[in-house]
XYZ file of N, CA, C and O in Angstrom:
636
model
N -13.776 -10.888 -79.634
C -15.043 -11.137 -77.865
C -14.727 -9.213 -77.178
O -13.759 -8.951 -77.080
N -16.165 -9.244 -76.999
C -16.005 -7.890 -76.352
C -15.401 -8.212 -74.878
O -16.060 -9.237 -74.235
N -14.660 -6.929 -74.499
C -14.318 -7.501 -72.876
C -15.511 -7.099 -71.898
O -15.093 -7.629 -70.833
N -16.197 -6.138 -72.023
C -17.234 -5.982 -71.268
C -18.756 -7.219 -71.513
O -19.499 -6.748 -70.414
N -18.495 -8.005 -72.077
C -19.494 -9.134 -72.150
C -19.419 -9.869 -71.246
O -18.281 -10.218 -70.860
N -20.239 -10.863 -71.202
C -20.021 -12.311 -70.149
C -18.903 -13.097 -70.208
O -18.759 -13.923 -70.275
N -18.681 -13.033 -72.103
C -17.421 -13.801 -72.222
C -15.664 -13.554 -71.632
O -15.090 -14.294 -71.664
N -15.639 -12.154 -70.849
C -15.067 -11.622 -70.253
C -14.253 -12.661 -69.450
O -13.205 -12.885 -68.581
N -15.705 -13.484 -68.685
C -15.118 -13.897 -67.229
C -16.031 -15.680 -67.529
O -15.241 -16.410 -66.372
N -16.492 -15.926 -68.561
C -17.283 -16.837 -68.540
C -17.555 -17.369 -69.915
O -18.047 -16.185 -70.827
N -17.104 -18.430 -70.772
C -17.236 -18.743 -72.126
C -18.357 -19.405 -72.186
O -18.330 -20.708 -71.556
N -19.295 -18.980 -72.802
C -20.366 -19.931 -73.055
C -20.662 -20.809 -74.289
O -20.700 -21.846 -74.277
N -19.131 -20.724 -75.140
C -18.787 -21.587 -75.638
C -18.455 -23.007 -75.277
O -18.419 -23.848 -75.986
N -18.240 -23.175 -74.304
C -17.300 -23.881 -73.172
C -18.291 -24.890 -72.855
O -18.196 -25.912 -72.215
N -19.748 -24.645 -72.894
C -21.032 -25.251 -72.193
C -21.411 -26.317 -73.644
O -21.442 -25.578 -74.483
N -21.421 -27.054 -72.817
C -22.097 -28.121 -74.430
C -22.710 -28.100 -74.699
O -23.813 -27.537 -74.016
N -23.352 -27.971 -76.153
C -24.557 -28.091 -76.520
C -25.566 -28.581 -75.867
O -26.783 -27.973 -75.411
N -25.302 -29.897 -75.448
C -26.338 -30.687 -74.629
C -26.817 -29.295 -73.324
O -27.857 -29.765 -73.607
N -25.751 -29.060 -72.620
C -26.579 -28.705 -71.730
C -27.062 -26.971 -72.095
O -27.967 -26.560 -71.406
N -26.383 -26.459 -73.116
C -27.511 -25.023 -73.661
C -28.689 -25.837 -73.665
O -29.420 -24.673 -73.763
N -28.708 -26.623 -74.761
C -29.889 -26.842 -75.325
C -30.988 -28.521 -74.721
O -32.006 -28.782 -75.110
N -30.498 -28.671 -73.446
C -30.897 -29.829 -73.346
C -32.194 -29.604 -72.242
O -32.826 -29.914 -71.189
N -33.255 -28.489 -72.811
C -34.233 -28.441 -71.982
C -35.217 -29.290 -72.777
O -35.554 -29.592 -73.961
N -36.179 -29.811 -71.683
C -37.290 -30.860 -71.888
C -37.883 -30.612 -72.583
O -38.759 -30.029 -71.274
N -38.914 -30.336 -73.265
C -40.028 -29.921 -74.333
C -41.085 -30.924 -74.715
O -40.779 -31.629 -75.256
N -42.070 -30.895 -73.518
C -42.992 -31.856 -74.006
C -44.277 -31.193 -73.784
O -44.781 -30.479 -73.451
N -44.709 -31.474 -75.616
C -46.179 -30.495 -76.288
C -46.651 -31.358 -76.556
O -46.871 -32.513 -77.641
N -48.005 -30.772 -76.407
C -49.272 -31.656 -77.200
C -49.141 -31.353 -78.364
O -48.880 -30.116 -79.049
N -49.740 -32.375 -78.956
C -49.311 -32.871 -80.699
C -50.134 -31.463 -81.105
O -49.846 -30.828 -82.361
N -51.645 -31.039 -80.387
C -51.688 -29.770 -81.148
C -51.001 -28.430 -81.057
O -51.152 -27.557 -81.784
N -50.355 -28.547 -80.137
C -49.378 -27.043 -80.225
C -48.300 -27.367 -81.161
O -47.773 -25.845 -81.609
N -47.534 -27.824 -81.914
C -46.750 -28.088 -82.832
C -47.039 -26.835 -84.084
O -46.093 -26.372 -84.766
N -48.255 -27.072 -84.340
C -48.108 -25.742 -85.291
C -48.482 -24.259 -84.784
O -48.982 -23.445 -85.344
N -48.489 -24.284 -83.552
C -48.873 -22.578 -83.316
C -48.154 -22.078 -83.552
O -47.092 -22.143 -83.843
N -48.913 -20.760 -83.745
C -47.826 -19.608 -83.753
C -46.670 -18.772 -82.597
O -46.014 -18.210 -82.536
N -47.731 -18.970 -81.342
C -46.976 -18.955 -80.151
C -47.503 -19.907 -79.039
O -48.274 -20.396 -78.804
N -45.983 -19.791 -78.235
C -46.458 -20.711 -76.926
C -46.092 -19.868 -76.084
O -45.035 -19.225 -75.756
N -46.554 -20.218 -74.688
C -45.882 -20.157 -73.228
C -46.162 -21.182 -72.468
O -47.075 -22.111 -72.305
N -45.261 -21.465 -71.607
C -45.420 -22.246 -70.644
C -44.259 -22.417 -70.021
O -43.339 -21.520 -70.409
N -44.130 -23.043 -68.850
C -43.338 -23.170 -67.940
C -41.761 -24.328 -68.423
O -42.710 -25.064 -69.316
N -40.862 -24.135 -68.378
C -39.843 -25.213 -68.701
C -38.931 -25.580 -67.444
O -38.725 -24.985 -66.582
N -38.217 -26.656 -67.245
C -37.151 -27.012 -66.411
C -36.036 -27.501 -67.477
O -35.895 -28.341 -68.767
N -35.297 -26.964 -66.893
C -33.825 -27.464 -67.403
C -33.129 -28.280 -66.438
O -32.929 -27.631 -65.206
N -32.439 -29.306 -66.935
C -30.993 -30.390 -66.414
C -30.357 -29.903 -66.688
O -29.995 -30.660 -68.094
N -29.077 -29.882 -66.472
C -27.709 -29.729 -66.610
C -26.862 -30.692 -66.037
O -26.702 -30.620 -64.628
N -25.907 -31.834 -67.083
C -25.332 -32.406 -66.257
C -23.900 -31.984 -66.705
O -23.487 -31.615 -67.863
N -22.624 -30.910 -65.354
C -21.439 -31.132 -65.909
C -20.570 -31.749 -65.557
O -20.446 -32.217 -64.679
N -19.897 -32.567 -66.757
C -19.232 -33.438 -66.814
C -17.918 -33.277 -65.877
O -17.536 -34.020 -65.435
N -17.341 -31.920 -66.236
C -16.276 -31.706 -65.389
C -16.098 -31.814 -63.961
O -15.288 -32.313 -63.224
N -17.316 -31.432 -63.761
C -17.689 -31.157 -61.913
C -18.259 -32.279 -61.381
O -18.207 -32.501 -60.178
N -18.995 -33.195 -62.398
C -19.496 -34.080 -61.878
C -21.074 -34.142 -61.642
O -21.934 -34.831 -60.784
N -21.750 -32.255 -61.174
C -22.506 -31.863 -60.688
C -23.330 -31.998 -61.541
O -23.555 -31.537 -62.811
N -25.129 -32.063 -61.273
C -26.010 -31.777 -61.600
C -26.910 -30.801 -61.502
O -27.059 -30.413 -59.944
N -27.184 -29.853 -62.252
C -28.124 -28.300 -61.378
C -29.437 -28.374 -62.288
O -29.536 -29.074 -63.399
N -30.324 -27.769 -61.523
C -31.758 -27.699 -61.990
C -31.976 -26.206 -62.642
O -31.532 -25.616 -61.366
N -32.882 -25.839 -63.373
C -33.200 -24.527 -63.555
C -34.517 -24.415 -64.188
O -34.940 -25.382 -64.702
N -35.393 -23.635 -63.780
C -36.909 -23.665 -64.903
C -36.972 -22.132 -64.214
O -36.353 -21.335 -64.110
N -37.719 -21.956 -65.236
C -38.891 -20.229 -65.314
C -39.764 -20.702 -66.414
O -40.204 -21.526 -66.579
N -40.258 -19.399 -67.378
C -41.212 -19.149 -67.948
C -40.502 -19.266 -69.617
O -39.266 -18.197 -69.698
N -41.140 -19.874 -70.669
C -41.079 -19.780 -72.111
C -41.900 -19.106 -72.965
O -43.099 -19.405 -72.622
N -41.533 -18.406 -73.364
C -42.492 -17.504 -74.435
C -42.297 -17.581 -75.508
O -40.783 -17.370 -75.993
N -42.556 -18.100 -76.701
C -42.216 -18.178 -78.282
C -42.909 -17.815 -79.108
O -44.659 -17.637 -79.063
N -42.731 -17.068 -80.085
C -43.368 -15.936 -80.826
C -42.858 -16.614 -82.455
O -41.823 -16.304 -82.724
N -43.582 -17.334 -83.368
C -43.049 -17.656 -84.590
C -42.892 -16.279 -85.465
O -43.412 -15.334 -85.432
N -41.954 -16.134 -86.326
C -40.639 -17.183 -86.362
C -39.468 -17.602 -86.035
O -38.981 -18.227 -85.432
N -39.249 -15.789 -84.788
C -37.840 -16.026 -84.472
C -37.439 -15.247 -83.315
O -36.802 -14.550 -83.217
N -38.687 -15.676 -82.192
C -39.062 -14.603 -80.896
C -38.887 -15.611 -79.914
O -39.686 -16.610 -79.943
N -37.969 -15.279 -78.891
C -37.959 -16.915 -77.964
C -37.732 -15.853 -76.475
O -36.743 -15.111 -76.433
N -38.259 -15.971 -75.553
C -38.060 -15.298 -74.162
C -37.773 -16.681 -72.973
O -39.270 -17.010 -72.799
N -36.988 -16.816 -72.599
C -36.487 -18.039 -71.494
C -36.593 -17.026 -70.188
O -35.401 -16.578 -70.193
N -37.185 -16.723 -69.554
C -36.784 -16.079 -68.337
C -36.723 -16.966 -67.082
O -37.876 -18.026 -66.565
N -35.576 -16.948 -66.121
C -35.554 -17.990 -65.026
C -36.232 -17.431 -64.064
O -35.592 -16.089 -63.536
N -36.590 -18.409 -63.513
C -37.485 -18.065 -61.882
C -36.499 -19.043 -60.794
O -36.103 -18.367 -59.591
N -35.741 -19.496 -61.461
C -34.439 -20.429 -60.569
C -33.270 -20.555 -61.628
O -33.565 -21.711 -62.530
N -32.239 -19.955 -61.761
C -31.794 -18.715 -60.855
C -32.758 -17.505 -60.957
O -32.543 -17.194 -62.563
N -33.078 -17.070 -60.277
C -34.024 -15.679 -60.491
C -32.922 -14.568 -61.283
O -31.978 -14.525 -60.991
N -33.581 -14.183 -62.280
C -33.164 -12.817 -63.259
C -32.530 -13.388 -64.000
O -32.139 -12.498 -65.087
N -32.078 -14.586 -64.434
C -31.432 -15.305 -65.659
C -32.683 -14.861 -66.808
O -33.372 -15.344 -66.485
N -31.927 -14.892 -67.693
C -32.830 -15.155 -69.075
C -31.590 -15.348 -70.444
O -30.422 -15.272 -70.352
N -32.679 -15.722 -71.488
C -32.187 -16.251 -72.767
C -33.455 -15.720 -73.550
O -34.279 -16.574 -73.596
N -32.898 -14.290 -73.768
C -33.915 -14.033 -75.501
C -33.241 -14.412 -76.703
O -32.185 -13.450 -76.838
N -34.055 -14.797 -77.592
C -33.881 -14.669 -79.320
C -34.405 -13.488 -79.573
O -36.007 -13.743 -79.821
N -34.179 -12.645 -80.536
C -35.156 -11.738 -80.880
C -34.396 -11.192 -82.618
O -33.609 -10.403 -82.362
N -34.934 -12.238 -83.185
C -34.437 -12.239 -84.488
C -32.990 -12.577 -84.695
O -32.791 -13.713 -84.098
N -31.776 -11.670 -85.103
C -30.611 -12.257 -85.045
C -29.858 -11.977 -83.806
O -28.769 -12.873 -83.522
N -30.463 -11.195 -83.025
C -29.701 -10.824 -81.546
C -30.072 -11.852 -80.791
O -31.061 -12.656 -80.456
N -29.242 -12.223 -79.783
C -29.272 -13.000 -78.965
C -28.801 -12.207 -77.529
O -27.824 -12.055 -77.576
N -29.813 -12.237 -76.206
C -29.687 -11.439 -75.197
C -29.341 -12.505 -74.051
O -30.354 -13.315 -74.313
N -28.258 -12.871 -72.966
C -27.931 -13.351 -72.493
C -27.794 -12.525 -71.111
O -26.677 -11.621 -70.715
N -28.770 -12.946 -69.320
C -27.836 -12.724 -68.546
C -27.766 -13.845 -67.359
O -28.766 -14.817 -67.158
N -26.541 -14.323 -67.275
C -26.137 -15.209 -66.483
C -25.585 -14.753 -65.044
O -24.549 -13.988 -64.940
N -26.287 -14.800 -64.194
C -25.826 -14.465 -62.889
C -25.310 -13.208 -62.800
O -24.406 -12.596 -62.301
N -26.245 -12.614 -63.300
C -25.559 -10.884 -63.397
C -25.130 -10.038 -64.544
O -25.020 -8.928 -64.720
N -24.475 -11.365 -65.095
C -23.557 -10.805 -66.662
C -24.004 -10.826 -67.705
O -24.624 -11.991 -68.132
N -24.542 -9.768 -68.227
C -25.461 -9.512 -69.520
C -24.634 -9.212 -70.592
O -23.522 -8.904 -70.141
N -25.063 -9.875 -71.529
C -24.417 -9.673 -72.920
C -25.205 -9.883 -74.156
O -26.049 -10.329 -74.398
N -24.832 -9.005 -75.155
C -26.021 -9.444 -76.529
C -25.181 -9.704 -77.895
O -23.970 -9.481 -77.353
N -25.595 -10.884 -77.916
C -24.514 -11.300 -79.638
C -25.297 -11.488 -80.674
O -26.763 -11.668 -80.489
N -24.626 -10.967 -81.584
C -25.088 -10.783 -83.230
C -25.117 -12.484 -83.721
O -23.618 -12.611 -83.871
N -25.964 -13.249 -83.693
C -25.654 -14.389 -84.248
C -25.135 -14.589 -86.185
O -25.215 -15.510 -86.415
N -25.713 -13.228 -86.453
C -25.164 -13.249 -87.599
C -23.912 -13.400 -88.295
O -23.253 -13.370 -88.868
N -22.822 -12.655 -86.781
C -21.487 -12.882 -86.680
C -21.032 -13.782 -86.554
O -19.682 -13.973 -86.257
N -21.793 -14.708 -85.378
C -21.372 -15.532 -84.307
C -21.855 -16.809 -85.117
O -23.115 -17.409 -84.504
N -21.217 -17.784 -85.540
C -21.427 -18.803 -86.093
C -22.097 -19.771 -85.316
O -22.952 -20.364 -85.056
N -21.774 -20.053 -84.019
C -21.682 -21.325 -82.988
C -22.997 -20.469 -82.279
O -23.793 -21.618 -81.884
N -23.185 -19.208 -81.919
C -24.646 -19.128 -81.546
C -25.621 -18.935 -82.731
O -26.631 -19.434 -82.009
N -25.146 -18.725 -83.948
C -26.360 -19.044 -84.479
C -26.566 -20.463 -84.800
O -28.117 -20.853 -84.874
N -25.964 -21.389 -84.853
C -26.116 -22.774 -85.079
C -27.075 -23.049 -83.634
O -28.215 -23.710 -83.781
N -26.689 -22.585 -82.610
C -27.330 -22.897 -81.246
C -29.011 -22.348 -81.101
O -29.886 -23.024 -80.886
N -28.833 -20.951 -81.960
C -30.422 -20.277 -81.777
C -31.106 -21.018 -82.905
O -32.133 -21.543 -82.323
N -30.583 -21.372 -83.774
C -31.202 -22.123 -85.084
C -31.762 -23.585 -84.677
O -32.510 -24.168 -84.550
N -30.631 -24.306 -83.918
C -31.247 -25.782 -83.477
C -32.521 -25.475 -82.012
O -33.405 -26.273 -82.397
N -32.104 -24.557 -81.220
C -33.303 -24.531 -80.526
C -34.672 -23.786 -81.088
O -35.777 -24.630 -80.511
N -34.538 -22.895 -82.171
C -35.936 -22.831 -82.612
C -36.391 -23.894 -83.157
O -37.441 -24.052 -83.390
N -35.716 -24.546 -84.338
C -36.225 -25.415 -84.614
C -36.921 -26.640 -84.013
O -38.205 -27.069 -84.294
N -36.366 -26.750 -82.965
C -36.486 -27.675 -81.970
C -38.155 -27.793 -81.376
O -38.938 -28.437 -81.305
N -38.071 -26.012 -81.123
C -39.211 -25.616 -80.526
C -40.511 -25.506 -81.446
O -41.758 -25.990 -81.308
N -40.183 -25.273 -82.853
C -41.202 -25.349 -83.769
C -41.427 -26.915 -84.708
O -42.399 -26.776 -85.302
N -40.892 -27.792 -84.018
C -40.954 -29.325 -84.272
C -40.312 -29.696 -85.533
O -40.726 -30.465 -86.346
N -39.230 -28.920 -85.954
C -38.056 -28.931 -87.350
C -37.208 -29.912 -86.713
O -36.416 -29.247 -86.849
N -37.529 -30.842 -86.036
C -36.323 -31.944 -85.322
C -35.218 -32.346 -86.415
O -34.426 -32.341 -86.390
N -35.907 -32.650 -88.031
C -35.227 -33.128 -88.358
C -34.254 -32.293 -89.103
O -33.229 -32.174 -89.450
N -34.635 -30.926 -89.460
C -33.661 -30.093 -89.638
C -32.839 -29.351 -88.594
O -31.433 -29.130 -89.110
N -33.104 -29.999 -87.179
C -32.229 -29.408 -86.328
C -31.396 -30.531 -86.418
O -29.949 -30.197 -86.090
N -31.527 -31.876 -86.868
C -30.422 -32.660 -86.948
C -29.686 -32.386 -87.823
O -28.015 -32.519 -88.021
N -30.034 -32.259 -89.156
C -29.622 -31.764 -90.240
C -28.438 -30.996 -90.301
O -27.459 -30.734 -90.439
N -28.921 -29.618 -89.414
C -27.994 -28.787 -89.151
C -26.510 -29.073 -88.440
O -25.959 -28.390 -88.636
N -26.842 -30.091 -87.535
C -25.948 -30.648 -86.661
C -25.213 -31.818 -86.903
O -24.773 -32.493 -86.362
N -25.343 -32.060 -88.372
C -25.082 -33.542 -88.991
C -25.357 -34.612 -88.088
O -24.138 -35.375 -86.965
N -26.531 -34.855 -87.036
C -26.937 -35.594 -86.083
C -28.362 -36.601 -86.513
O -28.311 -36.016 -87.675
N -28.462 -37.129 -85.889
C -29.899 -38.131 -86.282
C -30.488 -37.594 -85.045
O -30.325 -37.372 -84.214
N -32.051 -38.228 -85.715
C -33.013 -37.726 -84.727
C -33.734 -39.139 -84.403
O -34.000 -39.540 -85.244
N -34.171 -39.138 -83.239
C -35.316 -40.448 -82.727
C -36.214 -39.586 -82.093
O -36.077 -38.793 -80.887
N -37.703 -40.176 -82.560
C -38.874 -39.510 -81.492
C -39.256 -41.062 -81.179
O -39.647 -41.602 -81.995
N -39.585 -40.536 -79.641
C -40.597 -41.495 -79.104
C -42.032 -40.984 -78.633
O -41.903 -39.749 -78.384
N -42.825 -41.871 -79.102
C -44.236 -41.411 -78.472
C -44.503 -41.693 -77.134
O -44.411 -43.049 -76.949
N -45.018 -41.531 -76.404
C -45.515 -41.589 -75.140
C -46.747 -41.098 -74.350
O -46.613 -39.944 -74.183
N -48.227 -41.634 -74.691
C -49.253 -41.226 -74.509
C -49.468 -39.778 -75.297
O -49.529 -39.842 -76.247
N -49.699 -38.351 -74.748
C -49.789 -37.428 -75.070
C -48.383 -36.356 -75.590
O -48.410 -35.345 -75.992
N -47.001 -37.102 -75.283
C -46.198 -36.117 -75.323
C -45.311 -37.183 -76.412
O -45.683 -37.997 -76.953
N -44.336 -36.271 -76.676
C -43.115 -36.958 -77.738
C -41.657 -36.375 -77.262
O -41.611 -35.295 -76.598
N -40.957 -37.441 -76.968
C -39.590 -37.103 -76.710
C -38.634 -37.302 -77.815
O -38.476 -38.034 -78.547
N -37.800 -36.246 -77.741
C -37.197 -36.212 -79.220
C -36.132 -36.191 -78.671
O -35.109 -35.127 -77.532
N -34.909 -36.905 -79.381
C -33.078 -36.809 -78.776
C -32.753 -37.108 -80.349
O -32.725 -37.440 -81.394
N -31.753 -35.470 -80.462
C -30.980 -35.506 -81.693
C -29.411 -35.813 -81.074
O -29.398 -35.292 -79.900
N -29.158 -37.068 -81.997
C -27.940 -37.457 -81.417
C -26.546 -37.270 -82.459
O -26.751 -37.482 -83.658
N -25.412 -36.348 -82.229
C -24.445 -36.368 -83.097
C -23.860 -37.450 -84.082
O -23.476 -38.517 -83.031
N -23.858 -37.356 -85.116
C -23.133 -38.719 -85.725
C -21.486 -39.040 -85.748
O -21.265 -39.855 -85.650
N -20.807 -37.841 -85.323
C -19.541 -38.033 -84.969
C -19.128 -38.151 -83.576
O -19.998 -37.500 -82.872
N -17.806 -38.224 -83.186
C -17.281 -38.214 -82.156
C -17.611 -36.701 -81.315
O -17.216 -35.963 -82.370
N -17.865 -36.490 -80.334
C -18.292 -35.181 -79.744
C -16.307 -34.880 -79.570
O -15.543 -35.805 -79.507
N -16.168 -33.359 -79.935
C -14.853 -32.519 -79.532
C -14.717 -31.695 -78.205
O -15.659 -31.401 -77.866
N -13.773 -31.734 -77.818
C -13.833 -31.085 -76.598
C -14.573 -31.394 -75.445
O -14.982 -30.155 -74.813
N -15.393 -32.706 -75.190
C -15.735 -32.546 -74.203
C -17.398 -32.927 -74.430
O -18.198 -32.680 -73.656
N -17.478 -32.003 -75.443
C -19.076 -32.096 -76.006
C -19.951 -33.427 -76.124
O -19.223 -34.241 -76.597
N -21.008 -33.179 -75.312
C -21.686 -34.840 -75.736
C -21.953 -34.491 -77.216
O -22.440 -34.096 -77.881
N -22.292 -35.989 -77.429
C -23.263 -36.337 -78.804
C -24.271 -36.328 -78.685
O -24.855 -35.811 -79.373
N -25.190 -35.936 -77.616
C -26.912 -35.667 -77.468
C -26.772 -34.276 -77.411
O -26.665 -33.815 -76.702
N -27.553 -33.707 -78.675
C -27.682 -32.328 -78.463
C -28.910 -32.223 -77.557
O -29.554 -31.153 -76.966
């Protein structure tokens, strides 16, 4: 790991995948085949170790096949960008770029996030040895991906 990267002070890998990916996207069924999507998002994280829940929000821009930009307005200035195999992150002013081709954990998280946005929920579940359940509610879908095996190191079973 690079000394000048975000990992020097903050280990992104310690964030449970649920927290990293638990952005609830509610799409109209017509958007599922879209080549690009722009939307507001809201992210709710529960940190088990501290017992605290935090909320963040911002703008999401997706361009098929592997371009994603999550620009946060709360906290302001943070971002998470997938640009092909590169992942660019700014968390509280700490910036890093990760080559997902060389980092298996980040590649898995990248693929899971992109598959969920593209509506490939079963692929996301398969890639994570998980089960997927889909609930329809009016014009919305709620997708839950749950690991089949017990979580390790405090990670949640719900992806």
